[in-house]
Amino acid sequence: MLNYKHLHYFWVVAQEGSITRAAERLGVAVQTISGQLSLLERQLGKALFNSQGRGLVLSDAGRLALGYADQIFQLGDALGEAVRNSDSESTLRLRAGITDGIPKLLAYRLLSSVTSMPLDIRLVCDEGEFETLLADLALHRLDVVLTDRAAPVGGNLKVFSTRLGDFATGLFAIPELVDRYAPDFPHSLNGAPMLLPTRHNALRGRIDRWLEGAGIRPKIVGEFEDSALLNTFGRGGLGIFPAPLVLADQIEASFNARPLGAMEAVSEQIYAISNERRIRHPAIEVLCAASPLGATTPGV
């Protein structure tokens, strides 16, 4: 097992560029640091420093080790701060990851069931890419990930997907574009300016199939990884954009956009991914129970 005291000595030597200066900073003998650094190198099987003049420079292995050491000791600092500033035992914390492509209004609608619990709740939300959030979930930095797809099957990680619901999706636009393209919808969309999710988003494939099946070729003027940015460009009148029909009132209030028409058989699918097949976190239980669906399937 790695000796973290040896690693800490290496980390300080790498920052100071000298065993002598590291010893002064740590208040220990030069021989102590030199000896424990040698033990670490022996354990790792690689030299971590090369001599250069009167100082030391990191070897290739040393640069690699330093990257990990930075993360380890930064996490250690964060641990101490988190424990010192932790909430009271009566506060329930839910750390939720939300993938970029999920409509933020829909995420709010789903998570509002948690915030209305008769408990002292602290909701902590992170946003990011699917793979990054899944990795954070596996490392227990997150309690749940809300995403547009189930976790992939296979591999070493054990996470589980709960399907929260299918939300029928339509096309929205500012009033001027609705007035222009509503007649003869959906055929009026040929050549119409359209804003779509990127192809990383599961919804994009369903929209593409709907357009192809209807024989429609819009003018795609923008593709967006982040749903909030897509909606913002839609509010500016750059083009027609997709959104869950259940959010029509909120979208009109927030983005001055009205429904142009529905896309048959196109829906926004939302999953909650957690580390446990049998969910024990009270807030995640409430989240899943409040959804119209709730079948848990293994993933990864």
Coordinates of N, CA and C in Angstrom, one line a residue, residues 168-183 185 188-189 234 239-263:
A168 N -43.1 13.8 -24.1 CA -43.3 14.2 -25.5 C -42.7 15.5 -25.9
T169 N -42.0 15.5 -27.1 CA -41.3 16.7 -27.5 C -41.9 17.3 -28.7
G170 N -41.9 18.6 -28.7 CA -42.4 19.4 -29.8 C -41.4 20.4 -30.3
L171 N -41.8 21.2 -31.3 CA -41.0 22.3 -31.7 C -41.5 23.6 -31.3
F172 N -40.6 24.5 -30.8 CA -41.0 25.8 -30.3 C -40.3 26.9 -31.1
A173 N -40.9 28.1 -31.0 CA -40.2 29.3 -31.7 C -40.9 30.6 -31.1
I174 N -40.2 31.7 -31.4 CA -40.7 33.0 -31.0 C -42.0 33.2 -31.9
P175 N -42.9 34.1 -31.4 CA -44.2 34.3 -32.1 C -44.1 34.5 -33.6
E176 N -43.1 35.3 -34.0 CA -42.9 35.7 -35.5 C -42.7 34.4 -36.3
L177 N -41.8 33.5 -35.8 CA -41.5 32.3 -36.5 C -42.7 31.3 -36.5
V178 N -43.5 31.3 -35.4 CA -44.6 30.4 -35.3 C -45.7 30.9 -36.3
D179 N -45.9 32.2 -36.4 CA -46.9 32.7 -37.4 C -46.4 32.4 -38.9
R180 N -45.1 32.3 -39.1 CA -44.6 32.1 -40.4 C -44.7 30.6 -40.8
Y181 N -44.4 29.7 -39.9 CA -44.2 28.3 -40.2 C -45.4 27.4 -39.7
A182 N -46.3 28.0 -39.0 CA -47.5 27.1 -38.5 C -48.3 26.6 -39.6
P183 N -48.7 27.4 -40.7 CA -49.5 26.9 -41.8 C -48.7 25.8 -42.5
F185 N -47.9 22.9 -41.3 CA -46.9 22.2 -40.5 C -47.1 20.7 -40.6
S188 N -44.1 22.8 -43.8 CA -43.5 24.2 -43.8 C -42.1 24.2 -43.3
L189 N -41.6 23.2 -42.6 CA -40.3 23.2 -42.1 C -39.2 23.0 -43.1
G234 N -32.7 30.2 -29.2 CA -34.1 30.2 -29.7 C -34.9 31.4 -29.3
G239 N -33.8 30.5 -34.6 CA -34.4 29.3 -35.3 C -35.4 28.6 -34.4
I240 N -36.1 27.6 -34.9 CA -37.0 26.8 -34.3 C -36.2 25.7 -33.5
F241 N -36.7 25.4 -32.3 CA -36.0 24.5 -31.4 C -36.9 23.5 -30.7
P242 N -36.4 22.3 -30.3 CA -37.2 21.3 -29.7 C -37.2 21.5 -28.2
A243 N -38.3 21.1 -27.5 CA -38.4 21.1 -26.1 C -39.6 20.2 -25.7
P244 N -39.6 19.8 -24.4 CA -40.7 19.0 -23.9 C -42.0 19.8 -23.9
L245 N -43.1 19.2 -24.5 CA -44.4 19.9 -24.5 C -44.9 20.2 -23.2
V246 N -44.6 19.4 -22.2 CA -45.1 19.6 -20.8 C -44.6 20.9 -20.2
L247 N -43.5 21.4 -20.8 CA -42.9 22.7 -20.3 C -43.4 23.9 -21.1
A248 N -44.5 23.8 -21.9 CA -44.9 24.9 -22.8 C -45.1 26.2 -22.0
D249 N -45.7 26.2 -20.9 CA -46.0 27.4 -20.1 C -44.7 28.1 -19.7
Q250 N -43.8 27.2 -19.1 CA -42.5 27.8 -18.6 C -41.6 28.3 -19.8
I251 N -41.7 27.6 -20.9 CA -40.8 28.0 -22.0 C -41.3 29.3 -22.6
E252 N -42.7 29.5 -22.6 CA -43.2 30.8 -23.1 C -42.8 31.9 -22.1
A253 N -42.9 31.6 -20.8 CA -42.5 32.7 -19.8 C -41.0 33.0 -19.8
S254 N -40.2 31.9 -20.0 CA -38.7 32.1 -19.9 C -38.1 32.5 -21.2
F255 N -38.6 32.0 -22.4 CA -37.9 32.2 -23.6 C -38.8 32.9 -24.7
N256 N -40.0 33.4 -24.3 CA -40.9 34.0 -25.2 C -41.2 33.2 -26.5
A257 N -41.3 31.9 -26.3 CA -41.5 30.9 -27.4 C -42.7 30.1 -27.2
R258 N -43.5 29.9 -28.3 CA -44.7 29.1 -28.2 C -44.6 27.8 -29.0
P259 N -45.4 26.8 -28.7 CA -45.3 25.5 -29.5 C -45.7 25.8 -30.9
L260 N -44.9 25.2 -31.8 CA -45.2 25.3 -33.2 C -45.9 24.0 -33.7
G261 N -45.6 22.9 -33.1 CA -46.2 21.6 -33.4 C -45.5 20.5 -32.7
A262 N -46.2 19.4 -32.6 CA -45.6 18.2 -32.0 C -44.9 17.3 -33.0
M263 N -43.9 16.6 -32.5 CA -43.2 15.6 -33.4 C -43.6 14.2 -32.9

